Amino acid sequence: MLRPPVRLPPVLRRAASTAGPGRRLLLSTPIFYANGPPHIGHLYSALLADALHRHRGLRGAGPGRLSTGTDEHGLKIQQAAVAAGTSPPELCARISALFHRAFTQAAISFTDFIRTSEPRHCQAVCHFWAALQEHGALYKGTYEGWYCTAEEGFLPESQLVERVDAQGRPCKVSAESGHEVHWTKEENYMFKLSAFQDPLLKWLRDNPRAISPDPFYQRVLCWLGEDLPDLSVSRERSRLQWGIPVPSDSTQTIYVWVDALVNYLSVLGYPETHGEWWPAAHHVVGKDILKFHAVYWPALLMAAGLSPPERILVHSHWTVRGQKMSKSLGNVIDPFACNERYTVDGFRYFLLRQGVPDRDCDYYDEKVVKVVNSELADALGGLLNRSTAPGINPSNTYPCFSETCFPKVVDYREAEALGRAAAEDYEFVVSVASLPLQVASYFEDFQIYKALECISLCVRQTNGFFQRHRPWKLDRKDPAEKLWLDTIIHVTLECLRVYGTLLQPVIPHTADKLLSRLAVEPGEREISSLTFLPRYNGKPCPFEGRQLGPDTGILFHRLESSRQHQIENKRL
Ligand code: ME8
């Protein structure tokens, strides 16, 4: 059987529909409640958005923004401040600063960090409220129902279960979160959500990629097939003081979710400058807040005369050793401690490599150590170390590729007769050549973990290639052997250059170290202009003959096992 000709794409084509030059995009994380410190779930949302934002930037896909921040109003924060013996503004300032520090430490490249207590946001919310009112989307009515403060929402009976409280009294709790609900009856402003059932269905049917991954899209379609009651969008001020008053009715406070969702417009300068960006927005959210983003938010936007966001990218939850992360179980994982224990890049890599948006993922220390050690320290770091070792590459240069040793062939079976490369070398080189496009397409589909899986597989194949040809056995003094030895190193460094370039959105510090070692200049690190092994296609390689960058030591230090780590900690 004749195999397909071995062709390498010379330059990565601009991938995917949304990557046109000059196209703007706002990527956002949820804004997190300022009632407790950040945990790894919050960090995961921020990492997903950050990796997408960085990848887009390196693809030259057009101006981008990345927003994050803290959600500071509402009953939940008001009560948390009382419990902490402080005032809401003080509590919010302290917790918000923690989120800011955690995200800065984790190299989240946010362009805006919004706090909902800022005047720019309060102005945007008031304007948005006025737009709803102008369009006749609000009315005043009496609302009664079960309110869950932890979730800041009313819940129908179908989402409640009976329990007993700490004093042994029967109570009702949210089936989803386990938090207690309280019967609430108030005069509120209501939003005509029911009027948006058909427009929402039409929006989703017309935009099958509006909510990813698909199971979440299907879930929203299901919700929209059921009754869609109107939504209470304000609370009596006497019960909730910590929030934005309804303009023109100071007896009412705007519902915290309406307040919070508008943050995506505030960061774009609503109501003045948002039009330059909106609706080019992709919201990264956890599955717990899907209904707010995929039903309430698009309906509110339509009611205010705006379009729904382009995409909602949903991820599932991290559990810890199989259990839900919760303060009461005392198993909440602190991102500051993780960054210290595993390094910023190590932990970024773990969460993005192991986090699968469609399903919950489990975190435990041994797993992080295993993944990071085997893929970053051993496979990637080992490959760099072996291919740049002075014994193998004494001139410390990017050596030349020999077309005689690795000739261009149409059929792999010819390969060995013509040069020194084997059929499997051609197969491996083809998989590396297709990697940039594959990675771009996985990023586009919100499957960053799959992109990392592909890169990891290629790294393993490159180690196999290197091992198979035992370059350390080749005699540099023999001209024919030297050509082949240089070619092996050239191909390996080309692979490493591709991996370093593609890994920048995920492990920015390590990728920088790797690319600097390979003497890849800052202007040569764009994914949009990434070429692989141009010499195979008879094109010049700008790196050939270049002096490598300085050896700044091991690319990624192996992490200690948790037992070793505990022993070390005891010693301190
Ligand atoms: O809901 N695993 O804020 P929040 C993964 N303020 N991600 C998790 C997680 C876990 N175990 N736990 C939380 C709010 N998250 C609102 C949002 S947006 C306009 C307002 C992440 O502090 C995930 O993104 O409760 C989830 O949706 C978010 O944190 C909830 O954060």
XYZ file of C-alpha atoms and ligand atoms in Angstrom:
603
model
C 0.000 0.000 0.000
C 1.323 3.401 -0.931
C 1.228 5.794 1.995
C 0.214 9.402 1.445
C 3.076 11.713 0.517
C 4.843 13.176 3.500
C 4.077 16.872 3.409
C 4.645 19.320 6.184
C 2.532 22.470 6.342
C 5.145 25.231 5.959
C 3.292 27.884 7.952
C 0.427 27.476 10.349
C -2.639 28.794 8.614
C -4.784 31.141 10.656
C -7.001 28.569 12.277
C -10.699 28.693 12.914
C -13.470 31.013 12.034
C -13.084 33.411 14.931
C -9.425 34.093 14.294
C -9.678 36.738 11.596
C -7.124 39.506 11.934
C -8.331 42.532 13.801
C -11.266 40.809 15.405
C -11.814 41.925 19.000
C -12.732 39.578 21.801
C -13.476 39.900 25.486
C -12.716 36.772 27.474
C -14.067 36.770 31.002
C -14.043 34.724 34.172
C -16.931 34.876 36.620
C -16.494 37.579 39.237
C -16.023 35.757 42.506
C -17.888 36.369 45.756
C -15.809 38.407 48.141
C -16.939 36.343 51.132
C -14.021 33.951 51.336
C -10.495 33.483 49.957
C -9.814 32.049 46.500
C -9.543 28.292 46.014
C -8.346 26.142 43.143
C -11.788 26.087 41.506
C -11.632 29.869 41.089
C -8.080 29.593 39.840
C -9.111 26.946 37.310
C -11.731 29.259 35.736
C -9.131 32.019 35.534
C -6.537 29.675 34.018
C -8.878 28.490 31.295
C -9.688 32.057 30.324
C -6.038 33.065 30.549
C -4.819 30.221 28.345
C -7.461 31.046 25.722
C -6.541 34.731 25.867
C -2.809 34.066 25.557
C -3.278 31.546 22.758
C -5.410 34.007 20.824
C -2.797 36.708 21.294
C -0.010 34.462 19.999
C -2.129 33.554 16.995
C -2.466 37.234 16.132
C -6.222 36.853 16.245
C -6.914 40.513 17.007
C -7.183 42.741 20.065
C -8.236 40.897 23.169
C -9.221 41.648 26.735
C -9.396 39.372 29.733
C -11.589 40.431 32.616
C -11.952 39.047 36.109
C -12.804 40.487 39.506
C -14.964 40.227 42.590
C -18.697 40.189 43.202
C -19.165 42.287 46.293
C -22.859 43.012 46.878
C -25.714 40.970 48.261
C -27.029 39.250 51.338
C -24.277 36.660 51.323
C -21.552 39.301 51.662
C -23.626 41.330 54.133
C -23.986 38.256 56.374
C -20.341 37.212 55.945
C -19.225 40.671 57.102
C -21.408 40.417 60.217
C -20.007 36.948 60.944
C -16.450 38.256 60.503
C -17.163 41.201 62.798
C -16.374 43.703 60.086
C -18.153 45.910 57.573
C -18.958 44.800 54.019
C -16.568 47.350 52.421
C -13.705 46.194 54.641
C -14.385 42.522 54.045
C -14.633 43.086 50.286
C -11.429 45.106 50.104
C -9.534 42.375 51.947
C -10.924 39.427 49.975
C -10.753 41.203 46.642
C -7.070 41.922 47.245
C -6.542 38.191 47.874
C -8.108 37.274 44.529
C -6.046 39.944 42.807
C -2.874 38.611 44.406
C -3.704 34.956 43.684
C -4.353 35.678 40.013
C -1.306 37.902 39.652
C 0.862 35.235 41.259
C -0.566 32.578 38.927
C 0.348 34.759 35.901
C -3.253 35.357 34.854
C -2.848 38.023 32.189
C -6.031 39.918 33.031
C -6.461 43.330 31.464
C -9.189 44.370 33.870
C -9.987 43.421 37.447
C -13.418 44.748 38.293
C -14.969 45.155 41.725
C -18.740 45.593 41.727
C -18.463 48.225 44.461
C -16.601 50.540 42.065
C -18.465 53.647 40.871
C -17.905 52.784 37.165
C -19.775 49.524 37.728
C -22.587 51.061 39.779
C -23.160 53.609 36.996
C -23.291 50.846 34.390
C -25.811 48.848 36.463
C -28.078 51.892 36.915
C -27.957 52.562 33.200
C -28.737 48.928 32.426
C -31.684 49.008 34.845
C -33.027 52.134 33.159
C -32.733 50.391 29.768
C -34.775 47.444 31.087
C -37.389 49.815 32.405
C -37.530 51.828 29.189
C -38.117 48.653 27.191
C -41.001 47.697 29.492
C -39.237 44.579 30.795
C -39.863 45.295 34.504
C -43.007 45.431 36.643
C -43.654 45.551 40.365
C -45.213 42.517 41.993
C -45.351 40.504 45.157
C -42.944 37.632 45.115
C -42.815 34.739 47.483
C -40.656 31.680 47.466
C -37.700 29.812 48.969
C -34.555 31.950 48.881
C -31.094 30.431 49.147
C -28.643 33.072 50.358
C -25.581 30.965 49.521
C -26.723 30.697 45.907
C -28.330 34.175 45.958
C -31.422 32.868 44.204
C -35.028 31.679 44.605
C -35.413 27.919 44.181
C -38.500 25.944 43.107
C -39.780 23.094 45.351
C -38.384 20.590 42.832
C -34.835 21.704 43.680
C -35.257 21.353 47.479
C -34.852 18.471 49.898
C -35.938 18.086 53.564
C -33.218 18.039 56.240
C -32.793 18.844 59.934
C -30.769 21.882 60.969
C -28.028 22.073 63.634
C -30.693 22.463 66.366
C -32.517 19.350 65.161
C -35.394 21.303 63.594
C -36.739 20.253 60.178
C -35.651 22.576 57.360
C -35.366 22.679 53.596
C -32.070 22.844 51.728
C -31.014 23.279 48.111
C -30.565 19.810 46.582
C -27.615 21.115 44.554
C -25.585 23.008 47.153
C -27.003 21.650 50.442
C -27.504 25.178 51.777
C -30.597 26.089 53.765
C -33.395 28.082 52.110
C -35.770 30.538 53.786
C -39.336 31.454 52.868
C -39.356 35.016 51.614
C -42.326 37.182 50.723
C -41.706 40.672 49.421
C -42.777 43.323 47.057
C -40.121 43.248 44.309
C -39.456 44.387 40.807
C -40.015 41.480 38.458
C -38.311 40.871 35.117
C -40.499 39.444 32.311
C -38.261 36.451 31.761
C -41.187 34.353 30.499
C -41.455 36.626 27.443
C -37.962 35.554 26.381
C -38.489 31.808 26.175
C -38.909 31.782 22.390
C -36.196 34.369 21.634
C -33.794 32.365 23.808
C -34.652 29.121 22.029
C -34.178 30.799 18.666
C -30.828 32.250 19.734
C -29.593 28.816 20.801
C -30.908 26.982 17.755
C -29.255 29.562 15.498
C -25.995 29.335 17.447
C -25.194 25.722 18.286
C -21.725 26.747 19.473
C -23.079 29.403 21.846
C -22.699 27.048 24.820
C -19.846 24.539 25.020
C -19.288 21.679 25.751
C -22.397 20.270 24.118
C -23.935 18.532 27.191
C -24.360 21.981 28.744
C -25.939 23.330 25.559
C -28.407 20.433 25.707
C -29.077 21.114 29.388
C -30.020 24.721 28.640
C -32.294 23.638 25.771
C -34.016 21.327 28.267
C -34.545 24.150 30.757
C -35.993 26.282 28.012
C -38.424 23.506 27.156
C -39.919 23.858 30.655
C -41.843 26.663 32.293
C -39.820 29.872 32.517
C -41.297 31.994 35.320
C -40.595 35.711 35.669
C -37.605 36.610 37.794
C -37.515 38.756 40.920
C -34.792 41.338 40.294
C -34.815 43.443 43.446
C -34.963 42.991 47.236
C -36.476 45.237 49.882
C -33.825 47.658 51.049
C -34.810 46.981 54.683
C -33.538 43.382 54.223
C -30.626 44.105 51.926
C -28.719 47.335 52.333
C -25.441 46.203 50.814
C -26.171 46.668 47.125
C -27.058 49.193 44.452
C -30.381 50.957 45.101
C -32.979 50.765 42.348
C -32.751 54.129 40.549
C -35.906 56.078 41.300
C -37.007 53.706 44.094
C -34.754 53.814 47.123
C -36.881 51.237 48.993
C -35.437 48.508 46.773
C -31.943 47.089 46.139
C -31.016 45.614 42.747
C -30.764 41.805 42.799
C -27.133 40.813 43.147
C -27.129 38.608 40.043
C -28.359 41.425 37.782
C -25.723 43.630 39.398
C -23.002 40.983 38.916
C -23.776 40.025 35.320
C -23.535 43.630 34.165
C -19.818 43.511 35.065
C -19.192 42.100 31.578
C -20.477 45.382 30.159
C -18.874 47.643 32.789
C -15.409 46.438 31.807
C -16.168 47.524 28.239
C -17.142 51.024 29.327
C -20.927 50.578 29.097
C -22.905 52.625 28.195
C -20.348 54.620 26.168
C -17.753 52.402 24.541
C -19.053 48.828 24.901
C -20.293 48.846 21.292
C -16.734 48.541 20.008
C -16.561 45.081 21.616
C -19.970 43.744 22.542
C -21.237 41.065 21.745
C -17.784 39.633 20.975
C -17.525 38.107 24.424
C -16.716 34.585 25.587
C -17.662 33.930 29.219
C -15.837 31.123 31.036
C -18.087 29.909 33.865
C -18.521 26.963 36.200
C -21.508 24.653 35.682
C -23.066 25.943 38.926
C -23.827 29.316 37.349
C -24.885 28.110 33.922
C -28.538 29.146 34.273
C -27.570 32.687 35.244
C -25.306 33.018 32.199
C -27.186 31.017 29.608
C -30.782 31.958 30.458
C -31.036 35.082 32.634
C -28.110 37.032 31.146
C -29.019 36.647 27.447
C -32.660 37.446 28.273
C -31.673 40.547 30.243
C -29.425 41.651 27.393
C -32.164 41.195 24.803
C -34.549 43.111 27.042
C -32.053 45.975 27.292
C -31.680 46.055 23.501
C -28.347 44.216 23.316
C -27.273 40.890 21.794
C -26.421 37.809 23.869
C -22.710 37.050 24.303
C -21.106 35.060 21.520
C -20.139 32.040 23.604
C -20.453 30.622 27.091
C -17.677 28.173 27.914
C -18.666 25.948 30.780
C -16.494 23.789 32.991
C -17.272 21.237 35.670
C -15.947 21.150 39.220
C -12.822 20.040 41.014
C -13.370 17.613 43.845
C -10.716 16.753 46.429
C -10.033 13.058 46.921
C -13.505 12.378 45.601
C -15.277 14.889 47.858
C -16.887 18.217 47.104
C -14.638 21.084 48.184
C -16.240 22.863 51.120
C -15.324 24.982 54.111
C -17.255 22.677 56.443
C -15.281 19.607 55.286
C -12.088 21.632 55.687
C -10.760 20.403 52.328
C -10.614 23.682 50.435
C -7.372 23.836 48.469
C -5.449 27.080 48.681
C -3.909 28.250 45.386
C -1.096 30.145 47.140
C 0.086 26.949 48.817
C -0.208 25.021 45.542
C 1.835 27.564 43.607
C 4.512 27.310 46.244
C 4.476 23.517 46.402
C 4.254 22.782 42.664
C 5.517 26.107 41.198
C 3.223 28.415 39.249
C 3.830 26.654 35.921
C 3.640 23.182 37.460
C 0.231 23.869 38.939
C -1.027 25.682 35.847
C 0.010 22.676 33.776
C -1.666 20.196 36.114
C -5.012 21.994 36.261
C -5.192 22.590 32.515
C -3.897 19.137 31.573
C -6.165 17.224 33.954
C -9.217 19.485 33.983
C -11.888 18.182 31.615
C -14.720 20.696 31.212
C -17.409 18.041 30.605
C -16.922 16.244 33.898
C -15.813 16.759 37.477
C -12.128 16.130 38.095
C -10.414 14.988 41.211
C -7.475 16.711 42.824
C -4.929 15.066 45.072
C -1.293 15.774 45.724
C 0.169 12.523 44.372
C -1.578 13.061 41.052
C -0.090 16.547 40.629
C 3.400 15.265 41.425
C 3.057 12.374 39.007
C 1.738 14.389 36.057
C 4.135 17.287 36.473
C 7.199 15.120 37.048
C 6.574 12.769 34.192
C 5.501 15.313 31.569
C 7.338 18.513 32.422
C 10.433 17.447 34.344
C 11.219 14.083 32.729
C 9.799 14.153 29.212
C 10.122 17.810 28.213
C 13.004 18.841 30.481
C 14.842 15.575 29.830
C 14.565 16.048 26.079
C 16.034 19.541 26.235
C 18.765 18.358 28.519
C 19.732 15.426 26.330
C 19.681 17.319 23.055
C 21.735 20.255 24.340
C 24.213 18.311 26.480
C 27.824 19.385 25.738
C 28.778 15.777 24.952
C 26.183 15.629 22.167
C 26.335 19.217 20.952
C 29.761 20.598 21.932
C 29.489 23.715 19.741
C 26.256 24.701 21.557
C 24.598 25.652 18.262
C 21.407 24.844 16.384
C 23.028 22.351 14.027
C 22.380 21.825 10.322
C 19.769 19.565 8.802
C 20.983 17.196 6.090
C 18.609 16.409 3.237
C 20.783 13.419 2.419
C 20.144 11.880 5.816
C 16.473 12.869 5.972
C 15.381 13.124 2.313
C 11.915 14.170 1.287
C 10.058 11.008 0.238
C 6.682 10.151 -1.222
C 6.470 6.703 0.318
C 7.795 5.950 3.794
C 9.022 2.561 2.598
C 11.590 4.253 0.398
C 12.937 6.101 3.365
C 15.599 3.787 4.715
C 17.005 2.964 1.296
C 17.529 6.657 0.558
C 18.683 8.184 3.818
C 19.143 7.378 7.473
C 15.688 8.290 8.763
C 13.303 5.384 9.297
C 9.627 5.113 8.327
C 8.549 5.855 11.903
C 10.647 9.034 11.885
C 8.574 10.320 8.987
C 5.354 9.466 10.792
C 6.495 11.265 13.917
C 7.613 14.341 11.986
C 4.202 14.505 10.302
C 2.440 14.428 13.676
C 4.591 17.277 14.998
C 3.962 19.270 11.808
C 0.206 18.989 12.275
C 0.388 19.871 15.978
C -0.052 23.687 15.765
C -3.298 23.356 13.824
C -4.520 20.573 16.042
C -3.767 22.609 19.157
C -5.501 25.682 17.703
C -8.571 23.661 16.943
C -8.704 22.176 20.466
C -8.348 25.635 21.988
C -11.156 26.827 19.744
C -13.326 23.940 20.989
C -12.536 24.687 24.648
C -10.634 21.415 24.985
C -7.307 22.682 26.244
C -6.678 19.359 27.996
C -6.771 17.610 24.621
C -4.298 20.074 23.151
C -1.941 19.286 26.028
C -2.465 15.582 25.572
C -1.403 15.881 21.912
C 1.665 17.925 22.808
C 2.605 15.427 25.494
C 2.277 12.566 23.019
C 4.556 14.339 20.551
C 7.125 15.009 23.289
C 7.130 11.292 24.032
C 7.546 10.493 20.329
C 10.475 12.903 20.117
C 12.132 11.191 23.051
C 11.563 7.920 21.187
C 13.159 9.335 18.047
C 16.185 10.530 19.981
C 16.542 7.265 21.867
C 16.070 5.135 18.749
C 19.020 6.718 16.949
C 21.398 6.808 19.923
C 23.173 9.988 18.839
C 25.653 9.566 21.678
C 27.013 6.524 19.825
C 27.709 8.471 16.622
C 31.258 9.567 15.905
C 31.391 13.320 15.326
C 34.792 12.979 13.647
C 33.372 10.870 10.827
C 31.828 13.361 8.310
C 28.935 11.070 7.349
C 28.121 10.306 10.988
C 28.354 13.974 11.862
C 25.747 14.885 9.230
C 23.319 12.408 10.723
C 24.125 13.395 14.318
C 23.489 17.063 13.496
C 20.264 16.168 11.735
C 18.993 14.251 14.752
C 19.730 17.220 16.986
C 18.270 19.676 14.480
C 14.993 17.737 14.274
C 14.838 17.434 18.064
C 15.440 21.150 18.610
C 12.835 21.956 15.970
C 10.347 19.815 17.890
C 11.268 21.520 21.157
C 10.818 24.908 19.508
C 7.297 23.916 18.446
C 6.455 22.621 21.940
C 7.897 25.710 23.620
C 5.907 27.986 21.328
C 2.651 26.076 21.781
C 3.049 25.743 25.539
C 3.436 29.494 26.132
C -0.265 29.992 26.955
C -0.107 27.250 29.594
C 3.354 27.384 31.172
C 4.613 30.857 30.260
C 7.734 30.863 32.458
C 8.950 27.411 31.451
C 8.182 28.045 27.790
C 10.203 31.261 27.971
C 13.130 29.403 29.510
C 12.942 26.704 26.856
C 12.698 29.143 23.939
C 15.489 31.314 25.338
C 17.728 28.275 25.584
C 16.973 27.547 21.920
C 17.810 31.182 21.079
C 14.309 31.850 19.773
C 13.961 35.642 19.862
C 10.836 37.265 21.370
C 9.667 38.225 17.866
C 9.918 34.604 16.717
C 7.506 33.146 19.270
C 4.159 33.837 17.624
C 2.030 30.802 16.941
C 0.710 32.482 13.784
C 4.102 32.324 12.096
C 5.229 29.016 13.548
C 6.993 26.819 11.021
C 8.369 23.358 11.672
C 11.387 21.819 9.996
C 11.391 24.110 6.942
C 14.600 22.455 5.700
C 12.659 19.255 5.049
C 10.625 21.233 2.493
C 13.776 22.732 1.011
C 13.208 26.114 2.681
C 15.818 27.965 4.733
C 15.729 27.587 8.515
C 16.598 30.848 10.293
C 17.826 28.961 13.343
C 20.364 26.748 11.597
C 23.878 27.551 12.738
C 22.668 29.942 15.429
C 24.423 29.931 18.781
C 22.102 28.508 21.442
C 21.083 30.656 24.403
C 22.851 30.338 27.745
C 22.291 27.203 29.780
C 20.289 28.440 32.754
C 19.970 25.031 34.342
C 17.338 22.351 34.556
C 14.178 23.300 32.676
C 11.799 22.014 35.336
C 12.909 20.584 38.674
C 11.268 17.334 39.726
C 8.791 17.760 42.582
C 9.247 15.783 45.763
C 6.714 13.061 46.496
C 4.215 14.004 49.191
C 5.981 11.758 51.743
C 9.298 13.438 51.088
C 7.545 16.779 51.202
C 6.005 16.059 54.617
C 9.371 14.916 55.943
C 11.033 18.090 54.670
C 8.294 20.242 56.178
C 8.692 18.556 59.562
C 12.396 19.299 59.500
C 11.818 23.013 58.987
O -21.066 32.284 41.709
N -14.315 23.636 40.728
O -19.218 33.356 42.558
P -18.436 32.186 43.319
C -14.163 24.465 39.670
N -20.298 35.658 42.125
N -14.585 25.736 39.660
C -15.182 26.198 40.754
C -15.384 25.394 41.887
C -14.911 24.048 41.848
N -15.026 23.212 42.868
N -16.005 26.136 42.818
C -16.177 27.375 42.264
C -20.424 33.287 41.940
N -15.671 27.411 41.036
C -20.882 34.606 41.408
C -20.539 34.699 39.945
S -20.486 36.015 37.617
C -21.296 37.278 36.953
C -21.007 35.964 39.276
C -15.619 28.565 40.117
O -17.420 32.860 44.148
C -16.559 28.372 38.951
O -16.179 29.227 37.904
O -19.386 31.270 43.995
C -17.848 28.842 39.530
O -18.804 29.152 38.544
C -17.386 30.068 40.265
O -16.110 29.686 40.806
C -18.329 30.475 41.371
O -17.692 31.441 42.140
